[in-house]
């Protein structure tokens, strides 16, 4: 079946039902392998055991941005192609993105205190990630505020696209400004600066977090479709009662 | 402090604990939301309400 056929919500729900157990199993297996590798990996020569916070902080931070990138693609789908599932995808992703961003901020803070001597610093990287978190919260508030879903979808899509300017700012903030945060050490032109003994567990944990994101996102999209069906039936019931 | 995780054990354990808590909260929230939506949909359908697209075409 062509991919475009899954734009139909009923077909999407059938696909989600089939994929959910597979994704959940893959996620669980990846987390078990990842955590075993994390706690068998060596301590860092400078940071000691504290480096273990990296294995949850870095994937959370990556996914906080990946989720917003998914929402940006969905916003284009809403505005340009009027894809029936685009707004569903964006709306379902926002709370998950907010949770991953919250996790990145908290674990970063807990990593920063022993390494930098402070929980928080108003530098470019930390502040731009905080702005990302506030954008997620703002979008969720916007969707809840507007009664008309079509109008809400368009307004949210515009706001998401405007907010996407924050993604390159987050990524390059450590290069453009002086910050406490270390520069990129995995995805950089010269290759990773992290030893393979730490890089492999980091990638396995990142894969576990990514499959977790897809599992949760598909389930949240299913809920959003059901919520819209419920709204339609609620309107029909209200119309019939009149 | 723990000889296993060094002098900053508390920070490491708290990071993993909070991450687990956030992930668990997301899973529970999505599951509870799904159960609530299904129950409310079933209630409305039991009252004979159907979306147009869910109504089988008449023979």
XYZ file of N, CA and C in Angstrom, chain A residues 50-223:
522
model
N 30.389 10.892 36.826
C 29.327 11.846 36.479
C 29.001 11.820 34.993
N 29.938 11.323 34.182
C 29.711 11.268 32.736
C 28.506 10.387 32.398
N 28.088 9.527 33.327
C 26.948 8.640 33.037
C 25.657 9.428 32.821
N 25.604 10.643 33.343
C 24.415 11.478 33.100
C 24.301 11.808 31.613
N 25.461 11.825 30.914
C 25.453 12.125 29.472
C 24.525 11.184 28.691
N 24.478 9.899 29.128
C 23.748 8.895 28.341
C 22.226 9.100 28.359
N 21.745 9.917 29.303
C 20.316 10.262 29.228
C 20.130 11.730 28.843
N 21.107 12.562 29.224
C 20.973 13.991 28.906
C 21.056 14.234 27.386
N 22.066 13.642 26.748
C 22.280 13.926 25.317
C 21.123 13.380 24.461
N 20.679 12.107 24.641
C 19.520 11.670 23.839
C 18.271 12.519 24.091
N 18.039 12.929 25.348
C 16.862 13.780 25.623
C 16.973 15.090 24.850
N 18.181 15.655 24.843
C 18.377 16.938 24.147
C 18.194 16.762 22.633
N 18.746 15.667 22.090
C 18.563 15.410 20.650
C 17.072 15.279 20.323
N 16.371 14.514 21.157
C 14.954 14.267 20.843
C 14.085 15.497 21.071
N 14.513 16.377 21.969
C 13.741 17.612 22.156
C 13.738 18.396 20.845
N 14.862 18.319 20.107
C 14.957 19.023 18.822
C 14.316 18.211 17.694
N 14.511 16.883 17.721
C 13.907 16.039 16.670
C 12.376 16.161 16.699
N 11.827 16.195 17.922
C 10.364 16.306 18.038
C 9.886 17.624 17.441
N 10.640 18.699 17.698
C 10.223 19.981 17.120
C 10.374 19.952 15.595
N 11.404 19.232 15.109
C 11.576 19.118 13.647
C 10.376 18.356 13.044
N 9.904 17.325 13.742
C 8.713 16.587 13.279
C 7.512 17.533 13.237
N 7.401 18.377 14.281
C 6.283 19.330 14.311
C 6.398 20.353 13.182
N 7.639 20.728 12.843
C 7.832 21.689 11.745
C 7.385 21.069 10.415
N 7.765 19.799 10.186
C 7.332 19.112 8.961
C 5.804 19.008 8.944
N 5.217 18.730 10.118
C 3.756 18.631 10.205
C 3.100 19.974 9.914
N 3.727 21.052 10.397
C 3.178 22.392 10.158
C 3.160 22.697 8.659
N 4.218 22.276 7.966
C 4.237 22.447 6.498
C 3.113 21.624 5.877
N 2.927 20.407 6.403
C 1.845 19.540 5.909
C 0.477 20.177 6.091
N 0.309 20.888 7.215
C -0.970 21.557 7.484
C -1.178 22.736 6.543
N -0.150 23.572 6.398
C -0.316 24.822 5.643
C -0.240 24.614 4.132
N 0.686 23.752 3.689
C 0.918 23.623 2.246
C 0.020 22.535 1.644
N 0.037 21.355 2.247
C -0.676 20.224 1.618
C -2.033 19.922 2.276
N -2.330 20.596 3.376
C -3.571 20.345 4.129
C -3.763 18.847 4.388
N -2.667 18.211 4.769
C -2.668 16.772 5.042
C -3.566 16.492 6.257
N -4.480 15.530 6.151
C -5.436 15.317 7.245
C -4.794 14.912 8.572
N -3.612 14.297 8.508
C -2.990 13.866 9.761
C -1.910 14.829 10.261
N -1.645 15.890 9.483
C -0.523 16.771 9.837
C -0.740 17.471 11.178
N -1.921 18.058 11.354
C -2.177 18.749 12.620
C -2.263 17.754 13.775
N -2.812 16.568 13.468
C -2.871 15.504 14.484
C -1.448 15.181 14.955
N -0.513 15.047 13.990
C 0.874 14.695 14.320
C 1.526 15.797 15.149
N 1.323 17.055 14.753
C 1.945 18.173 15.486
C 1.407 18.249 16.905
N 0.084 18.164 17.016
C -0.541 18.304 18.330
C -0.150 17.159 19.265
N -0.031 15.953 18.695
C 0.339 14.793 19.519
C 1.800 14.859 19.961
N 2.634 15.509 19.140
C 4.074 15.538 19.438
C 4.425 16.541 20.533
N 3.622 17.613 20.663
C 4.011 18.717 21.552
C 4.253 18.292 23.011
N 3.331 17.563 23.659
C 3.604 17.197 25.061
C 4.820 16.275 25.197
N 5.039 15.428 24.179
C 6.192 14.517 24.235
C 7.485 15.333 24.099
N 7.478 16.288 23.169
C 8.641 17.165 23.003
C 8.903 17.969 24.269
N 7.834 18.447 24.898
C 7.994 19.215 26.142
C 8.626 18.333 27.219
N 8.193 17.076 27.280
C 8.732 16.159 28.308
C 10.225 15.892 28.064
N 10.607 15.664 26.799
C 12.029 15.409 26.503
C 12.869 16.670 26.785
N 12.314 17.841 26.472
C 13.055 19.082 26.730
C 13.216 19.302 28.239
N 12.146 19.020 28.982
C 12.200 19.116 30.440
C 13.289 18.187 30.989
N 13.316 16.956 30.441
C 14.321 15.980 30.873
C 15.734 16.474 30.561
N 15.922 17.068 29.373
C 17.239 17.581 28.988
C 17.658 18.717 29.933
N 16.706 19.599 30.269
C 17.031 20.727 31.151
C 17.394 20.243 32.553
N 16.590 19.320 33.088
C 16.816 18.848 34.468
C 18.114 18.040 34.565
N 18.304 17.095 33.624
C 19.519 16.268 33.701
C 20.760 17.119 33.417
N 20.619 18.128 32.549
C 21.736 19.034 32.270
C 22.101 19.838 33.508
N 21.058 20.249 34.227
C 21.269 21.005 35.451
C 21.978 20.140 36.508
N 21.518 18.891 36.614
C 22.121 17.971 37.595
C 23.548 17.569 37.191
N 23.855 17.635 35.922
C 25.207 17.353 35.435
C 26.076 18.604 35.616
N 25.452 19.776 35.431
C 26.190 21.039 35.503
C 26.675 21.363 36.914
N 25.861 21.031 37.910
C 26.235 21.412 39.289
C 27.591 20.828 39.702
N 27.803 19.509 39.546
C 29.128 19.006 39.940
C 30.246 19.387 38.962
N 29.909 19.606 37.664
C 30.971 19.871 36.676
C 31.283 21.348 36.512
N 30.252 22.209 36.537
C 30.466 23.647 36.339
C 30.387 24.429 37.648
N 29.839 23.796 38.668
C 29.655 24.485 39.937
C 28.362 25.270 40.007
N 27.486 25.085 39.017
C 26.193 25.789 39.038
C 25.117 24.945 38.357
N 23.883 25.065 38.860
C 22.763 24.351 38.228
C 22.326 25.036 36.937
N 22.503 26.348 36.906
C 21.958 27.113 35.763
C 22.834 28.307 35.438
N 22.931 28.614 34.155
C 23.645 29.802 33.710
C 22.863 30.338 32.511
N 22.678 31.644 32.462
C 21.895 32.207 31.342
C 22.789 32.325 30.107
N 23.347 31.220 29.648
C 24.161 31.281 28.432
C 23.321 30.846 27.230
N 23.913 30.943 26.034
C 23.117 30.787 24.814
C 22.470 29.403 24.694
N 23.216 28.332 24.974
C 22.668 26.990 24.799
C 21.525 26.730 25.789
N 21.777 27.026 27.049
C 20.766 26.731 28.069
C 19.509 27.577 27.847
N 19.738 28.851 27.525
C 18.590 29.750 27.349
C 17.775 29.367 26.114
N 18.456 28.998 25.011
C 17.700 28.649 23.795
C 16.907 27.354 24.001
N 17.430 26.432 24.817
C 16.666 25.200 25.101
C 15.477 25.524 26.011
N 15.687 26.448 26.947
C 14.562 26.868 27.799
C 13.463 27.499 26.937
N 13.874 28.282 25.931
C 12.887 28.898 25.019
C 12.125 27.795 24.265
N 12.841 26.749 23.846
C 12.175 25.625 23.162
C 11.107 25.025 24.076
N 11.451 24.841 25.355
C 10.492 24.282 26.318
C 9.262 25.193 26.437
N 9.513 26.500 26.535
C 8.390 27.445 26.661
C 7.537 27.457 25.394
N 8.171 27.238 24.230
C 7.407 27.191 22.977
C 6.480 25.982 22.951
N 6.992 24.849 23.424
C 6.121 23.669 23.504
C 4.904 23.974 24.385
N 5.162 24.576 25.560
C 4.059 24.876 26.484
C 3.087 25.876 25.857
N 3.635 26.874 25.162
C 2.788 27.883 24.522
C 1.892 27.271 23.453
N 2.459 26.360 22.656
C 1.669 25.715 21.600
C 0.564 24.856 22.207
N 0.901 24.128 23.267
C -0.123 23.293 23.911
C -1.261 24.162 24.451
N -0.885 25.325 25.015
C -1.902 26.249 25.537
C -2.763 26.788 24.395
N -2.112 27.098 23.247
C -2.851 27.637 22.098
C -3.891 26.626 21.596
N -3.465 25.361 21.447
C -4.400 24.341 20.965
C -5.588 24.178 21.912
N -5.312 24.300 23.220
C -6.394 24.112 24.196
C -7.341 25.308 24.208
N -6.807 26.484 23.837
C -7.600 27.706 23.933
C -8.604 27.836 22.786
N -8.178 27.439 21.566
C -9.037 27.694 20.397
C -10.073 26.589 20.212
N -11.324 27.015 20.108
C -12.435 26.066 19.967
C -12.445 25.414 18.585
N -12.202 26.263 17.549
C -12.291 25.782 16.166
C -10.984 25.061 15.799
N -11.013 23.721 15.591
C -9.771 22.980 15.347
C -9.048 23.416 14.072
N -9.801 23.777 13.018
C -9.159 24.156 11.749
C -8.379 25.457 11.918
N -8.996 26.435 12.618
C -8.326 27.721 12.855
C -7.121 27.504 13.779
N -7.326 26.676 14.800
C -6.233 26.364 15.731
C -5.072 25.711 15.005
N -5.379 24.820 14.053
C -4.321 24.113 13.312
C -3.474 25.085 12.516
N -4.141 26.034 11.831
C -3.389 26.989 10.996
C -2.538 27.931 11.850
N -3.139 28.449 12.931
C -2.391 29.363 13.814
C -1.190 28.650 14.432
N -1.420 27.433 14.908
C -0.326 26.675 15.537
C 0.762 26.382 14.510
N 0.354 26.054 13.273
C 1.338 25.730 12.236
C 2.236 26.939 11.947
N 1.622 28.132 11.901
C 2.420 29.347 11.652
C 3.401 29.564 12.809
N 2.893 29.420 14.023
C 3.745 29.607 15.209
C 4.882 28.579 15.239
N 4.572 27.343 14.866
C 5.611 26.292 14.849
C 6.705 26.664 13.845
N 6.276 27.115 12.646
C 7.268 27.469 11.615
C 8.144 28.636 12.073
N 7.521 29.635 12.699
C 8.302 30.773 13.207
C 9.288 30.270 14.270
N 8.810 29.388 15.142
C 9.645 28.881 16.234
C 10.781 27.993 15.766
N 10.658 27.449 14.540
C 11.694 26.516 14.068
C 13.049 27.223 13.877
N 13.036 28.552 13.845
C 14.303 29.309 13.754
C 15.181 29.014 14.983
N 14.533 28.575 16.066
C 15.281 28.277 17.300
C 16.147 27.013 17.164
N 15.802 26.111 16.221
C 16.557 24.851 16.120
C 18.018 25.080 15.723
N 18.299 25.828 14.621
C 19.718 26.094 14.331
C 20.391 26.939 15.412
N 19.606 27.800 16.082
C 20.205 28.611 17.164
C 20.693 27.681 18.284
N 19.854 26.691 18.644
C 20.266 25.736 19.692
C 21.513 24.988 19.232
N 21.465 24.460 18.003
C 22.564 23.619 17.493
C 23.886 24.391 17.466
N 23.850 25.624 16.931
C 25.110 26.351 16.727
C 25.434 27.346 17.846
N 24.588 27.406 18.880
C 24.821 28.373 19.968
C 26.200 28.198 20.592
N 26.670 26.939 20.664
C 27.972 26.700 21.299
C 29.135 27.157 20.402
N 28.855 27.349 19.097
C 29.911 27.845 18.195
C 29.844 29.362 18.055
N 28.610 29.913 18.071
C 28.440 31.340 17.817
C 28.744 32.208 19.040
N 28.517 31.656 20.234
C 28.716 32.447 21.448
C 29.621 31.694 22.422
N 30.200 32.449 23.359
C 30.945 31.800 24.445
C 29.942 31.243 25.439
N 29.990 29.945 25.653
C 29.038 29.368 26.607
C 29.774 28.412 27.540
N 29.142 28.139 28.674
C 29.677 27.135 29.600
C 29.577 25.747 28.965
N 28.549 25.575 28.119
C 28.286 24.262 27.517
C 29.416 23.883 26.569
N 29.777 22.600 26.594
C 30.855 22.159 25.705
C 30.422 22.206 24.242
N 31.372 22.364 23.295
C 30.991 22.365 21.873
C 30.553 20.975 21.423
N 30.036 20.890 20.184
C 29.562 19.607 19.648
C 30.697 18.581 19.712
N 30.372 17.365 20.180
C 31.426 16.351 20.274
C 31.042 15.053 19.566
N 29.838 14.990 18.989
C 29.424 13.783 18.254
C 29.233 14.118 16.772
N 28.236 14.981 16.481
C 27.959 15.342 15.084
C 28.758 16.603 14.731
N 30.008 16.407 14.299
C 30.870 17.523 13.925
C 31.693 17.116 12.713
N 32.211 18.140 12.004
C 32.902 17.889 10.737
C 34.083 16.933 10.883
N 34.852 17.088 11.929
C 36.045 16.249 12.099
C 35.757 14.876 12.671
N 34.482 14.534 12.866
C 34.115 13.250 13.471
C 33.999 13.387 14.981
N 33.442 12.353 15.639
C 33.231 12.440 17.090
C 34.551 12.529 17.860
N 34.505 13.271 18.980
C 35.697 13.361 19.833
C 35.576 12.422 21.032
N 34.486 11.647 21.065
C 34.257 10.728 22.190
C 34.793 9.348 21.816
N 35.415 8.684 22.785
C 35.956 7.346 22.540
C 34.813 6.353 22.275
N 35.129 5.343 21.447
C 34.096 4.354 21.070
C 33.480 3.671 22.285
N 34.253 3.510 23.360
C 33.729 2.838 24.557
C 32.573 3.628 25.176
N 32.496 4.919 24.888
C 31.380 5.737 25.378
C 30.387 6.054 24.258
N 30.918 6.089 23.032
C 30.064 6.455 21.898
C 29.023 5.362 21.607
N 29.435 4.094 21.716
C 28.504 2.993 21.417
C 27.318 2.998 22.394
N 27.567 3.053 23.742
C 26.407 3.130 24.647
C 25.544 4.357 24.399
N 26.202 5.471 24.032
C 25.431 6.697 23.769
C 24.495 6.501 22.576
N 24.997 5.860 21.503
C 24.159 5.638 20.319
C 23.036 4.633 20.604
N 23.337 3.609 21.419
C 22.281 2.626 21.751
C 21.186 3.314 22.573
N 21.597 4.167 23.523
C 20.593 4.890 24.315
C 19.811 5.871 23.430
N 20.512 6.495 22.483
C 19.826 7.427 21.576
C 18.806 6.666 20.722
N 19.179 5.438 20.285
C 18.244 4.620 19.497
C 17.038 4.235 20.358
N 17.292 3.899 21.647
C 16.190 3.532 22.554
C 15.245 4.721 22.740
N 15.805 5.893 22.959
C 14.974 7.088 23.132
C 14.178 7.384 21.851
N 14.815 7.139 20.685
C 14.139 7.453 19.419
C 12.959 6.513 19.182
N 13.156 5.217 19.442
C 12.027 4.289 19.259
C 10.937 4.576 20.300
N 11.378 5.031 21.493
C 10.384 5.426 22.508
C 9.556 6.605 21.995
N 10.253 7.579 21.390
C 9.541 8.736 20.834
C 8.514 8.283 19.790
N 8.924 7.395 18.860
C 7.998 6.956 17.807
C 6.814 6.190 18.406
N 7.092 5.332 19.411
C 5.999 4.589 20.071
C 4.996 5.555 20.690
N 5.525 6.498 21.478
C 4.646 7.434 22.186
C 3.912 8.348 21.207
N 4.624 8.756 20.149
C 4.003 9.682 19.196
C 2.851 9.001 18.455
N 3.082 7.764 18.001
C 2.006 7.048 17.294
C 0.801 6.849 18.216
N 1.076 6.496 19.498
C -0.030 6.283 20.448
C -0.759 7.602 20.719
N -0.010 8.695 20.838
C -0.642 9.993 21.087
C -1.444 10.449 19.863
N -0.954 10.099 18.642
C -1.718 10.433 17.421
C -3.031 9.652 17.391
N -2.954 8.371 17.770
C -4.183 7.554 17.853
C -5.186 8.232 18.791
N -4.696 8.681 19.973
C -5.586 9.346 20.938
C -6.188 10.616 20.338
